Coordinates of C-alpha atoms in Angstrom, one line a residue:
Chain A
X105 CA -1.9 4.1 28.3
X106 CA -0.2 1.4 27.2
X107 CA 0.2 1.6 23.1
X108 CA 2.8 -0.9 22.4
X109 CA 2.6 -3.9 24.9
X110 CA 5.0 -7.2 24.3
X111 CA 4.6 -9.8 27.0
X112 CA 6.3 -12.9 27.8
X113 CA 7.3 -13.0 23.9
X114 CA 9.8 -16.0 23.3
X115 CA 11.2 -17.2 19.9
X116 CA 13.4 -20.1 20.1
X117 CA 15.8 -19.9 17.0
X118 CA 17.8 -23.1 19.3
X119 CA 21.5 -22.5 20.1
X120 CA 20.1 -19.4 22.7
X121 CA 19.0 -17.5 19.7
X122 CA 16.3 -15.6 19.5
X123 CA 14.0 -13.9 22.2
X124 CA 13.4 -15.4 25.6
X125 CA 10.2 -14.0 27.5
X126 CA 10.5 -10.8 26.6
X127 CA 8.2 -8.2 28.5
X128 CA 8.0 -4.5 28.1
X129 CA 5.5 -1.2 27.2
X130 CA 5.7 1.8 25.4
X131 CA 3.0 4.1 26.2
X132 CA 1.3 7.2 24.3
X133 CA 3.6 9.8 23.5
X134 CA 6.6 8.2 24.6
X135 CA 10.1 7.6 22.7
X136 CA 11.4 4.2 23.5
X137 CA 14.9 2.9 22.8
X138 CA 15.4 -0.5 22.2
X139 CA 18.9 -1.4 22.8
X140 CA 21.2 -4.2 22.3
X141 CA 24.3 -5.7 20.1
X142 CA 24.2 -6.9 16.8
X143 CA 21.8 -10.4 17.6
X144 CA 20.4 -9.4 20.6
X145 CA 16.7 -10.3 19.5
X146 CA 15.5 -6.5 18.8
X147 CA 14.8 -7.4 15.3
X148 CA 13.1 -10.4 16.2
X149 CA 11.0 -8.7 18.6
X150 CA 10.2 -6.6 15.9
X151 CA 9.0 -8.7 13.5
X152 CA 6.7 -9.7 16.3
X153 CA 5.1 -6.2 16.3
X154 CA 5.2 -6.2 12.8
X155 CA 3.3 -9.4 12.3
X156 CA 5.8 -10.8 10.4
X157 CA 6.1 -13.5 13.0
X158 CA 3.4 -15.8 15.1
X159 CA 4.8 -15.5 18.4
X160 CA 5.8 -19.2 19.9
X161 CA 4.5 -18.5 23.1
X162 CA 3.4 -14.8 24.9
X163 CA 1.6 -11.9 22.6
X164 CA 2.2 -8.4 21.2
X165 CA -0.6 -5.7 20.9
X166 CA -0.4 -2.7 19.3
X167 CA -3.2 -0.1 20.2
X168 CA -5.0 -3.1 21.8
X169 CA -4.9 -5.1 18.4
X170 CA -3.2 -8.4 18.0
X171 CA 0.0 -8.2 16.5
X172 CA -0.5 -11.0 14.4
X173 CA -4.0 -11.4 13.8
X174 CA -5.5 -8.1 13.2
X175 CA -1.6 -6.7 11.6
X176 CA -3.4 -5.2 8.2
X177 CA -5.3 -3.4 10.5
X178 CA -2.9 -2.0 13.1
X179 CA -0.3 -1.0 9.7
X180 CA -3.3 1.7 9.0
X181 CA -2.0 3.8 11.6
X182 CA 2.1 2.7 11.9
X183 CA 5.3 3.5 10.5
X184 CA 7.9 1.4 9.8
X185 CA 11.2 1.4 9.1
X186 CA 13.3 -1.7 8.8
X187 CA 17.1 -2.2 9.4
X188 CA 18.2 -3.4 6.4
X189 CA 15.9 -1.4 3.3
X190 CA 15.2 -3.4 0.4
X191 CA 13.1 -1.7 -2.3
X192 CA 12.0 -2.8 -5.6
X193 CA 15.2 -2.5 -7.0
X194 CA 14.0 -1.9 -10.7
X195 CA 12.0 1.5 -9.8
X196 CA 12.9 4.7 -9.1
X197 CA 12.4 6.5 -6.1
X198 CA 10.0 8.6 -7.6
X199 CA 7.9 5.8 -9.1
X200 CA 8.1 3.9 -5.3
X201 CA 6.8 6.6 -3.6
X202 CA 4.0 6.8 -6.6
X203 CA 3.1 2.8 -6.1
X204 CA 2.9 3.1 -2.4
X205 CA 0.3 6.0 -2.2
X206 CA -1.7 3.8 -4.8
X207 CA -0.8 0.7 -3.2
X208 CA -2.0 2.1 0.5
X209 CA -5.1 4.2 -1.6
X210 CA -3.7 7.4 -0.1
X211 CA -5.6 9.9 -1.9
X212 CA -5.3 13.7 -2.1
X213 CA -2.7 15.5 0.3
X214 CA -0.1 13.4 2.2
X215 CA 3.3 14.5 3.8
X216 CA 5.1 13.2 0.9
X217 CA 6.4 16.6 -0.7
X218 CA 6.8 18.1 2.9
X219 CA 9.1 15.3 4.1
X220 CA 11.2 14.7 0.8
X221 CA 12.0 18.6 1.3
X222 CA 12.6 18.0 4.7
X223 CA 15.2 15.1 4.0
X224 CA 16.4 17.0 1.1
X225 CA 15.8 14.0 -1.3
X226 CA 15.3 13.9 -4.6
X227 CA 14.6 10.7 -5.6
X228 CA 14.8 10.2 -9.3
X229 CA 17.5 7.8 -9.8
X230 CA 16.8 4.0 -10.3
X231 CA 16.8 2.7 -6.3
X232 CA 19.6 0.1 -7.4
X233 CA 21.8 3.1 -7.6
X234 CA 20.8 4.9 -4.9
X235 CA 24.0 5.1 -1.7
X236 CA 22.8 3.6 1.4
X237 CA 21.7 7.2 2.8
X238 CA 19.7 7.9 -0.1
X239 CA 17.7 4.6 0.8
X240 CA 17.4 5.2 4.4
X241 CA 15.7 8.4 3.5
X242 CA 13.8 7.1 1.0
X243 CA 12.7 4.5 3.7
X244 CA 12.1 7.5 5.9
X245 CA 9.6 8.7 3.5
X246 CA 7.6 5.9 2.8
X247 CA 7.3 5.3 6.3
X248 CA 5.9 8.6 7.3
X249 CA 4.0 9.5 4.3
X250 CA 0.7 8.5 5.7
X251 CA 1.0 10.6 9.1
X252 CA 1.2 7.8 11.5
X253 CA 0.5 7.6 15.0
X254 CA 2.6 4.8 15.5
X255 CA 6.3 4.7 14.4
X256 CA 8.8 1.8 14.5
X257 CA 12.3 2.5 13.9
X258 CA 15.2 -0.4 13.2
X259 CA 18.3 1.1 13.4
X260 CA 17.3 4.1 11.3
X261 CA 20.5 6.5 11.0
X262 CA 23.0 4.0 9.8
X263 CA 23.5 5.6 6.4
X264 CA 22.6 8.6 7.4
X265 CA 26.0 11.5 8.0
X266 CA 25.7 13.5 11.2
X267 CA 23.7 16.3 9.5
X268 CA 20.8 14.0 8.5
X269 CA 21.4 12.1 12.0
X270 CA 20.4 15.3 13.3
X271 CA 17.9 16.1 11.1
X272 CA 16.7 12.4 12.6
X273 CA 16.8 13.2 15.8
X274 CA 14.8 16.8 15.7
X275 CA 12.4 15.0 13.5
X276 CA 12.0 12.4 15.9
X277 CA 11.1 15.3 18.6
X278 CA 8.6 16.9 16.7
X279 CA 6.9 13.4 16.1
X280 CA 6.8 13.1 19.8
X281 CA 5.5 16.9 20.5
X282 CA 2.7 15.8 18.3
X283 CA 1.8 12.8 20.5
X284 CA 3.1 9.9 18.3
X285 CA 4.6 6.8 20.1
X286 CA 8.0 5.3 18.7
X287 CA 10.0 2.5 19.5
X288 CA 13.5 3.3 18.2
X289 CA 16.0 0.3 18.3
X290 CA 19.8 0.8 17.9
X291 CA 22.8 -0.9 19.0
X292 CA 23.9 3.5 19.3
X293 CA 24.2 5.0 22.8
X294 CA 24.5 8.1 21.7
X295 CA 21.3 7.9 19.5
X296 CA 18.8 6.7 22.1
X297 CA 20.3 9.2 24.7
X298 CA 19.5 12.0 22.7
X299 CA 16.0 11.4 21.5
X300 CA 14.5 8.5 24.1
X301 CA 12.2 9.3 27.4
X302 CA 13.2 5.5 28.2
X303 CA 15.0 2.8 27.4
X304 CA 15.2 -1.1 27.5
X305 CA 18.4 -3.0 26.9
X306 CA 18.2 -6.5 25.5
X307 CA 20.8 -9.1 25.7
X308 CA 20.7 -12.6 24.0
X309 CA 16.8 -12.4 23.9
X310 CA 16.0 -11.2 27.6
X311 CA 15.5 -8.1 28.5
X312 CA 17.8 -7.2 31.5
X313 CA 16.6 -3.3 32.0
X314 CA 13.9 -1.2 31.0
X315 CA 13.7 2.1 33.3
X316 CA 14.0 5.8 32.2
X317 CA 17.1 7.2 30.3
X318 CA 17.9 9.9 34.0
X319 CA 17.0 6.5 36.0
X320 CA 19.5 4.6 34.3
X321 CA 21.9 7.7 33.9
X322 CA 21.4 8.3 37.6
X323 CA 21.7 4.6 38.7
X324 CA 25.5 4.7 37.0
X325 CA 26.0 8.5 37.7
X326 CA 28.5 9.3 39.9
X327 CA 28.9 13.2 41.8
X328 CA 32.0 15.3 43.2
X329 CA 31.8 18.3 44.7
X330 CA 34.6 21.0 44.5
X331 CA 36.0 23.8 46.5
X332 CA 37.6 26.5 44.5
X333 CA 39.3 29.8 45.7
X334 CA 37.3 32.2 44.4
X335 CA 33.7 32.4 42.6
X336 CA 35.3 33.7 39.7
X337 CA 37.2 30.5 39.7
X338 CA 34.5 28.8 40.7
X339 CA 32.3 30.0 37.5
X340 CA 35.0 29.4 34.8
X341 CA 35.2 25.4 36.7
X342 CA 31.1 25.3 36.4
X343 CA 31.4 26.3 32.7
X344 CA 34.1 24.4 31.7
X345 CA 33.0 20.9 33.4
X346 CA 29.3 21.7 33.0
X347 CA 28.9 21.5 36.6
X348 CA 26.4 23.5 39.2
X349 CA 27.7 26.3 40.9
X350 CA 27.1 27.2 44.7
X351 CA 29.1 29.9 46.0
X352 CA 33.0 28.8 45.9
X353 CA 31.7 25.2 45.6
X354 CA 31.2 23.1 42.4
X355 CA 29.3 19.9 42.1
X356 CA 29.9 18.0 38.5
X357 CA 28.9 14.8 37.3
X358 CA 31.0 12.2 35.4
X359 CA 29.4 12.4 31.8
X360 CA 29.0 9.0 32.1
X361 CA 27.2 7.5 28.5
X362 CA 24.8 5.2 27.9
X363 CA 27.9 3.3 26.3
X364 CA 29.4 2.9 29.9
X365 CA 25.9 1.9 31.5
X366 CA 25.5 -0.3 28.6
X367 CA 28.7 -2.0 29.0
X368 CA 28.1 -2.7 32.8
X369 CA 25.0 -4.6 31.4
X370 CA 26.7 -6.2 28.6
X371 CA 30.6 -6.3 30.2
X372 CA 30.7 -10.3 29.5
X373 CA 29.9 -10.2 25.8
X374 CA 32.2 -7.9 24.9
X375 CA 35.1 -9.3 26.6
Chain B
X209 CA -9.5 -8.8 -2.3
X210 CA -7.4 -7.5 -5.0
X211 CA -5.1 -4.3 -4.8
X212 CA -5.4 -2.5 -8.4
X213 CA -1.5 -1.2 -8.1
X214 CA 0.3 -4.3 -7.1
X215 CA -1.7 -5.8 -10.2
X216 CA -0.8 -2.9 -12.2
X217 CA 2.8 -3.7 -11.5
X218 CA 3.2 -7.8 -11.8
X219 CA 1.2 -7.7 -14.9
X220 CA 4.1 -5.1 -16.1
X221 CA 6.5 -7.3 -14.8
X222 CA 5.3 -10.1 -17.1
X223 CA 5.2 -8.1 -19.9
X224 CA 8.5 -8.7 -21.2
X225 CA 8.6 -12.5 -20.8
X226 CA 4.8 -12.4 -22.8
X227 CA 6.3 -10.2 -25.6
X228 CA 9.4 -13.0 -25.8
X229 CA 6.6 -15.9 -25.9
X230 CA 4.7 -14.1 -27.8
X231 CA 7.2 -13.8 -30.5
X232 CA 8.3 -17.5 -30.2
X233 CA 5.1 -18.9 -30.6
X234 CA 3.9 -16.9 -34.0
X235 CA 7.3 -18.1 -35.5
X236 CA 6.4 -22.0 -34.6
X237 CA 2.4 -21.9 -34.6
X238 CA 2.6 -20.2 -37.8
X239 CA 5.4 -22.7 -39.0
X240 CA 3.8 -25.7 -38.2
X241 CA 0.2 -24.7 -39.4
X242 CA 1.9 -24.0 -42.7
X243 CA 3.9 -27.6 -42.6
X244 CA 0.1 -28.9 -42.9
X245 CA 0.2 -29.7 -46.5
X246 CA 0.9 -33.3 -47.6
X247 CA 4.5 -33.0 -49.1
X248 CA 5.7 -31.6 -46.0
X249 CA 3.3 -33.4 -44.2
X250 CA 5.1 -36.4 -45.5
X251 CA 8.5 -35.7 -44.4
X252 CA 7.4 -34.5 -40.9
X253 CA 5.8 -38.1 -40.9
X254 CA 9.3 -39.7 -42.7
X255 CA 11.1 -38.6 -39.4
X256 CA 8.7 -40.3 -36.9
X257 CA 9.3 -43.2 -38.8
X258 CA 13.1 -42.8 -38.7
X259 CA 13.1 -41.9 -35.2
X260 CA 9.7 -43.4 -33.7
X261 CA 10.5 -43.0 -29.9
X262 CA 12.3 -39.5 -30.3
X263 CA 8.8 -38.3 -32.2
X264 CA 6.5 -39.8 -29.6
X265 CA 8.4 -38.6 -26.7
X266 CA 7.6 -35.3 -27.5
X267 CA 4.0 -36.7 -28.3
X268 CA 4.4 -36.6 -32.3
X269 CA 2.6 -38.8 -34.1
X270 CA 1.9 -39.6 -37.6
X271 CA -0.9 -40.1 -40.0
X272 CA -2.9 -36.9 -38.7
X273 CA -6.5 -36.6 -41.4
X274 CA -7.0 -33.2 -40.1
X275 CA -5.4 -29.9 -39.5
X276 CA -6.6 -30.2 -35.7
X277 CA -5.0 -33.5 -35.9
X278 CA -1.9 -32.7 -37.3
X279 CA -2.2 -29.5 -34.6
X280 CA -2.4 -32.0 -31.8
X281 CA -0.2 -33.7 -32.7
X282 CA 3.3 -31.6 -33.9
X283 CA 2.4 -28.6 -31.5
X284 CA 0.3 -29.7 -27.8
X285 CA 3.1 -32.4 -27.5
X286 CA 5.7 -29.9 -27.1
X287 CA 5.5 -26.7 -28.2
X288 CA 2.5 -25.5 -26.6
X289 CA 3.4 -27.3 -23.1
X290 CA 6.5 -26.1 -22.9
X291 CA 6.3 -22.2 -23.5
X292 CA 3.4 -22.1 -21.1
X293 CA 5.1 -23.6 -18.4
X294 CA 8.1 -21.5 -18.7
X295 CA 6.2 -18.6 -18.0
X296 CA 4.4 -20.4 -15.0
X297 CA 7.8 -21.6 -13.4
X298 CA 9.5 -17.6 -14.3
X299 CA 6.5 -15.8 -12.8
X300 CA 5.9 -17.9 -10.3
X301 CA 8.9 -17.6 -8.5
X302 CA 8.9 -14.0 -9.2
X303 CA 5.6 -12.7 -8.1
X304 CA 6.4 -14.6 -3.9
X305 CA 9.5 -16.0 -3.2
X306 CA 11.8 -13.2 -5.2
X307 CA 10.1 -10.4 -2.6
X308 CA 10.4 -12.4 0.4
X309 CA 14.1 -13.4 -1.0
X310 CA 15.3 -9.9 -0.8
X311 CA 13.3 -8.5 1.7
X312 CA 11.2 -6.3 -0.9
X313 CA 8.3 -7.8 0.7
X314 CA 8.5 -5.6 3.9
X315 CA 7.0 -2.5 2.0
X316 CA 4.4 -4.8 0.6
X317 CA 3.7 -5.9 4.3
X318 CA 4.0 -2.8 6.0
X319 CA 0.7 -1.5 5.0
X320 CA -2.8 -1.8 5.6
X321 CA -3.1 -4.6 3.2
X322 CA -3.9 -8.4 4.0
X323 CA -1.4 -11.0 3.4
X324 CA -4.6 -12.6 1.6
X325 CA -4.7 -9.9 -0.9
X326 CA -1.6 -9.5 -1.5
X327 CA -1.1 -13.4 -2.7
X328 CA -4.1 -12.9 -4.2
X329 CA -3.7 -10.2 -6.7
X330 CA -0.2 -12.4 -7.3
X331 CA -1.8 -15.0 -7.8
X332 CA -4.4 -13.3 -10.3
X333 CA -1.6 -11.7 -12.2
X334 CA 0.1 -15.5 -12.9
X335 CA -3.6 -16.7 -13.9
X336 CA -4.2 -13.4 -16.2
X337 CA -1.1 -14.4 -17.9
X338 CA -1.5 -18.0 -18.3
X339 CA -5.2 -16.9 -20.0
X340 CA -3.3 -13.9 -22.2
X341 CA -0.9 -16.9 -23.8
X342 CA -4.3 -19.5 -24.1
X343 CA -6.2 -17.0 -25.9
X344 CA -3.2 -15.5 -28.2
X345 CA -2.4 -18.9 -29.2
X346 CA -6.2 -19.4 -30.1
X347 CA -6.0 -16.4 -32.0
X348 CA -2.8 -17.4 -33.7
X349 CA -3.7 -20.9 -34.7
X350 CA -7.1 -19.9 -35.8
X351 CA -6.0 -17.0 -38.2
X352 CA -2.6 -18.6 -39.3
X353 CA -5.2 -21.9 -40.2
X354 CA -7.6 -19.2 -42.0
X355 CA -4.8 -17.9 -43.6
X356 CA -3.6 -21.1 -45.4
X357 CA -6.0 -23.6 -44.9
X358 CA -9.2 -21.7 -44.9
X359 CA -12.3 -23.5 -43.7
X360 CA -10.4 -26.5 -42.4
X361 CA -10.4 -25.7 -38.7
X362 CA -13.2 -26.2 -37.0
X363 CA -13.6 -23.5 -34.1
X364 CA -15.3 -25.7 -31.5
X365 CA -13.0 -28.0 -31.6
X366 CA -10.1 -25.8 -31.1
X367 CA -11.6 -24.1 -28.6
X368 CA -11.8 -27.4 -26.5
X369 CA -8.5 -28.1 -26.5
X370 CA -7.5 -24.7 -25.9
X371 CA -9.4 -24.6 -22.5
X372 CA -8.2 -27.8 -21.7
X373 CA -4.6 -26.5 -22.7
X374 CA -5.6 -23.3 -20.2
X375 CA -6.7 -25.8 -17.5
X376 CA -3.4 -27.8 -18.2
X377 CA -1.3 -24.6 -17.5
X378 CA -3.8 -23.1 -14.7
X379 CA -2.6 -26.4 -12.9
X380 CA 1.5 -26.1 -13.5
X381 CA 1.4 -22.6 -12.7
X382 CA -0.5 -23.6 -9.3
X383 CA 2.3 -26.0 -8.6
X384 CA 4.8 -22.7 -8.9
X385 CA 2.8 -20.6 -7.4
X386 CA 2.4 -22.6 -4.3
X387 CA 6.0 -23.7 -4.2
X388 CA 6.6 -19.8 -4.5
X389 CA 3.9 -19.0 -1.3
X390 CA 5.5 -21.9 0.8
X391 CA 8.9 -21.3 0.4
X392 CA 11.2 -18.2 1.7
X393 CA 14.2 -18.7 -0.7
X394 CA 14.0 -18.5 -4.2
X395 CA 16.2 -21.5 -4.6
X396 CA 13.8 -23.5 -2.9
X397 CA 10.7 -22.2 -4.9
X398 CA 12.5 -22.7 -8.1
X399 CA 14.0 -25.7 -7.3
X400 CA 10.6 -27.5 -6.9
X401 CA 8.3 -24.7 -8.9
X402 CA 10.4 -25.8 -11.3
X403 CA 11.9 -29.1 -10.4
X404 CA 8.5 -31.1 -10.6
X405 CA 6.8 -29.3 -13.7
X406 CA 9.8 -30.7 -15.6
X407 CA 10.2 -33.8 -13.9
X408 CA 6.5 -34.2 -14.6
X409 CA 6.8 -33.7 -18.6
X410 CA 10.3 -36.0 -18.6
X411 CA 7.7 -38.6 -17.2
X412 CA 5.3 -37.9 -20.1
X413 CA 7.9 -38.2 -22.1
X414 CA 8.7 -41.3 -20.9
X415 CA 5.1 -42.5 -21.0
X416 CA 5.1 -41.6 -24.6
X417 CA 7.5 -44.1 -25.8
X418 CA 5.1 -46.8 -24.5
X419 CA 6.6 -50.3 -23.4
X420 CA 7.1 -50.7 -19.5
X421 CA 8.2 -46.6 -19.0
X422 CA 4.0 -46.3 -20.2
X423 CA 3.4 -46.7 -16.2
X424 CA 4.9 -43.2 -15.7
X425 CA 2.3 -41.7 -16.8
X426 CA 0.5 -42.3 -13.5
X427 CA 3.3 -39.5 -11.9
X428 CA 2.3 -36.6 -14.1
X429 CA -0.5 -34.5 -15.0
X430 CA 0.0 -34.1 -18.4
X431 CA -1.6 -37.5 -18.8
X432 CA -4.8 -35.1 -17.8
X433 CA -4.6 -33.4 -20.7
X434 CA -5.4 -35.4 -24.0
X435 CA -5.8 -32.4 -27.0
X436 CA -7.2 -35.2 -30.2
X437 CA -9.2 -36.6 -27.5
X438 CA -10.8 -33.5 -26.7
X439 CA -11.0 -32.2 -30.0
X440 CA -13.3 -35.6 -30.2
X441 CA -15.1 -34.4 -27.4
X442 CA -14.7 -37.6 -25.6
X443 CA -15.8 -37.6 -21.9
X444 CA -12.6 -39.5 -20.4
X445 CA -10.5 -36.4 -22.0
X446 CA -13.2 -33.6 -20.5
X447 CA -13.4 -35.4 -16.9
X448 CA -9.3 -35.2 -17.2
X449 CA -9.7 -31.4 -17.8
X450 CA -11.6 -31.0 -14.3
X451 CA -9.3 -32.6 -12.5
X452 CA -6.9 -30.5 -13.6
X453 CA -9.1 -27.4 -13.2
X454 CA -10.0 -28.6 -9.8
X455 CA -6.1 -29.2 -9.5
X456 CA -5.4 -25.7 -10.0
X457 CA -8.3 -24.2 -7.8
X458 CA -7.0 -26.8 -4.9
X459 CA -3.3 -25.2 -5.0
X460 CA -3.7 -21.7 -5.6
X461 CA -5.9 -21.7 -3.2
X462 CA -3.5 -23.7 -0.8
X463 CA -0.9 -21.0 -1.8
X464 CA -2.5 -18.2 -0.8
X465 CA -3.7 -20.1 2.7
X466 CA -0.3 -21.0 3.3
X467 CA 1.2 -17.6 2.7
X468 CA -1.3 -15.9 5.0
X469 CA 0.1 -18.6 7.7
X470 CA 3.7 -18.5 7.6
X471 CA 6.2 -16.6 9.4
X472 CA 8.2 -14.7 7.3
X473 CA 11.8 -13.4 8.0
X474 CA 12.0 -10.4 6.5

């Protein structure tokens, strides 16, 4: 089932900015990465899905619902966190985290105290002062706080150091284990390789491929297989270029990244 | 169609500007109401004859015969236009265009809460503020008149001019609020949330001094409001009161249709 659908989305910003007929799904239970550069369109698209925007032409639906018209209804059951934070500035996080569960009318128990552990934050310090990390978690927070079922993520570990990136990525997981569909956009190979099922790449507002992170791996994946004397020889290879053993043969794979594949798609631009 | 906790917070975020206003107002309310005696009634009258188009400008007057006379005419020329409006243009801006400015708007967005609502409970908390400053200044005109003119203020009458005064203000905060709703960057919504409040009174001002300028008083809505008129009770001054109401109804109303219609690049 089909839980976030854009189709045929197109936002004209002129000068080819924006996003140009966009089209793709993410279905129950499934991590999608949404790739691209720096002005790609993936913010656009996401102010689409977060009814931020009327769409100039095509639709979004979220869980069947109108991105635009019904968006106070499909925010009862999604998660958002944006690229670039911005918090009242004159709270603390403490007192944020205290107006949004009055502001949403979340009463009783919510994950608050069990995810502020979990990102190891304590939020008392005036936001204004807070580092960049400290905001992205705090963003982290607010976003999940409410349990969603739903869960957008704009480039969500710039900020964060490599242990909290981590921290991310497992949490990520065990979002997905519990059935939750999230859209995770990064211009990060890395990021999307390690926690998306698939992936769409965006270039100056079209979407040139959305197919499975193996698909696309494979697609760009190239295999050698090696003879080696002996099978002890043949083991220490296999171990030390992560390759399959068979007997006195060796077949690896180049390691090739997402960053290569993505360069293939994006070669021009970055020249 | 109101949410209780972003009320909670803009009203505390007016808070501070209604303590300064506050302040400001008891020192000249109380100053002028105590001016109402005839010597110094006589020299507030000497300058408006020294400086006749200066005093009426700023809708001065001599020759008041009572102390909601003299009221009308040495504080709703000035005084009690301007303070008002400062607090429509500051909040204004604050409460819409500040959030979607810096992008605080997103949390306010990102939950299960209607674009309606949330302009709104802004809305409501510029209106609750307009009708916090109407009814302090009632307060403080009536007892600062007790206080040293006992029995000369008549109630009824300053209650009139005070809802006019709150219809006045209900109006010039709509301007701000809508220019706040319609507009993404706060130098926009200042600019003309601002911009034409003032622009309005500088043509009062002008219409004040009389001669050929008197036609400006066909750009600007404090024509509407006309406090010895209404302390008279006249009809002209009441029917300029609903328009004004009306006015206000029209553009909050406007600025909350608008914000629930816009695209917003946050």
């Amino acid at each position: 089932m089909n839980v976030i659908c854009v189709e045929h989305l197109t936002r004209d910003y002129g000068g080819g900015k924006g996003v140009f007929d966009a089209t793709f799904q993410v279905q129950q239970g499934e991590v999608f990465g949404f790739l691209g550069p720096n002005g790609a369109g993936k913010t656009t698209t996401i102010r689409h899905l977060m009814g931020f925007l009327r769409p100039q032409t095509g639709a979004c639906t979220i869980a069947g619902l109108d991105c635009w018209r019904d968006r106070a209804r499909i925010q009862a059951q999604l998660g958002y966190v944006p690229g670039e934070i911005s918090f009242f500035d004159d709270m603390t996080g403490v007192e944020y985290l205290k107006f949004l569960e009055r502001y949403w009318n979340l009463r009783g128990s919510n994950r608050k105290g069990e995810l502020l552990d979990y990102f190891q934050l304590e939020p008392k310090g005036k936001i204004k002062k807070m580092s960049k990390g400290m905001k992205q978690k705090l963003g982290l927070v607010a976003a999940l706080m409410h349990d969603p079922d739903i869960l957008i993520f704009d480039e969500p570990t710039s900020g964060l150091d490599p242990l909290m990136q981590s921290r991310f990525v497992d949490l990520v997981a065990s979002e997905k284990k519990k059935g939750k569909t999230i859209l995770l956009s990064s211009h990060m190979f890395e990021e999307v390789e390690r926690t998306c099922d698939r992936i769409g790449i965006i270039r100056g507002g079209k979407m040139v491929a959305v197919d499975s992170v193996e698909a696309l791996r494979e697609r760009h994946l190239r295999t050698y297989t090696v003879t080696l004397d002996s099978q002890a020889q043949a083991s220490a290879f296999a171990r030390d270029f992560h390759g399959t053993q068979n007997g006195c043969r060796v077949t690896v794979t180049t390691r090739q990244s997402l960053e290569e594949i993505f360069m293939d798609y994006y070669g021009g631009e970055q020249a | 169609m109101i949410n209780g906790a972003l009320y909670r917070r803009g009203m505390k975020g007016s808070v501070k500007l209604l303590l300064i206003l506050a302040a400001v107002l008891a020192m000249y309310v109380v100053i002028i109401v105590s001016m109402y005696e005839p010597e110094m009634s006589k020299l507030l009258d000497s300058y408006v004859e020294l400086m006749p188009e200066i005093m009426a400008a700023v809708g001065m007057t001599a020759g008041a015969t009572s102390l909601m006379g003299f009221l009308c005419s040495y504080l709703y020329g000035f005084l009690l236009l301007i303070f008002p409006m400062l607090f429509c243009i500051l909040r204004g801006n604050g409460l819409v265009a500040k959030y979607v400015d810096d992008s605080s708007m997103v949390s306010l967005m990102s939950a299960p809460v209607r674009r309606s609502t949330i302009a709104l409970t802004q809305g409501a908390v510029m209106v609750s503020g307009t009708l916090i400053l109407t009814v302090y200044i009632t307060v403080l005109e009536w007892f600062s008149g007790e206080y040293y003119f006992p029995r000369q203020l008549d109630l009824g009458e300053l209650l009139q001019v005070n809802a006019g005064l709150f219809c006045l203000h209900l109006c010039l905060g709509g301007i701000c609020f809508f220019a706040s709703c319609l507009f993404s960057e706060t130098k926009y919504s200042l600019g003309v949330g601002a911009g034409l409040p003032i622009l309005m009174y500088v043509f009062q001002m002008m219409a004040n001094m009389g001669g050929k300028a008197e036609n400006a008083k066909y750009f600007t809505v404090f024509t509407l409001f006309q406090p010895e008129k209404l302390a008279a009770g006249e009809s002209g001054a009441v029917v300029g009161v609903l328009v004004l109401l009306a006015l206000g109804i029209v553009l909050y109303g406007a600025a909350v249709a608008v914000f629930t219609r816009k695209d917003l690049h946050i």
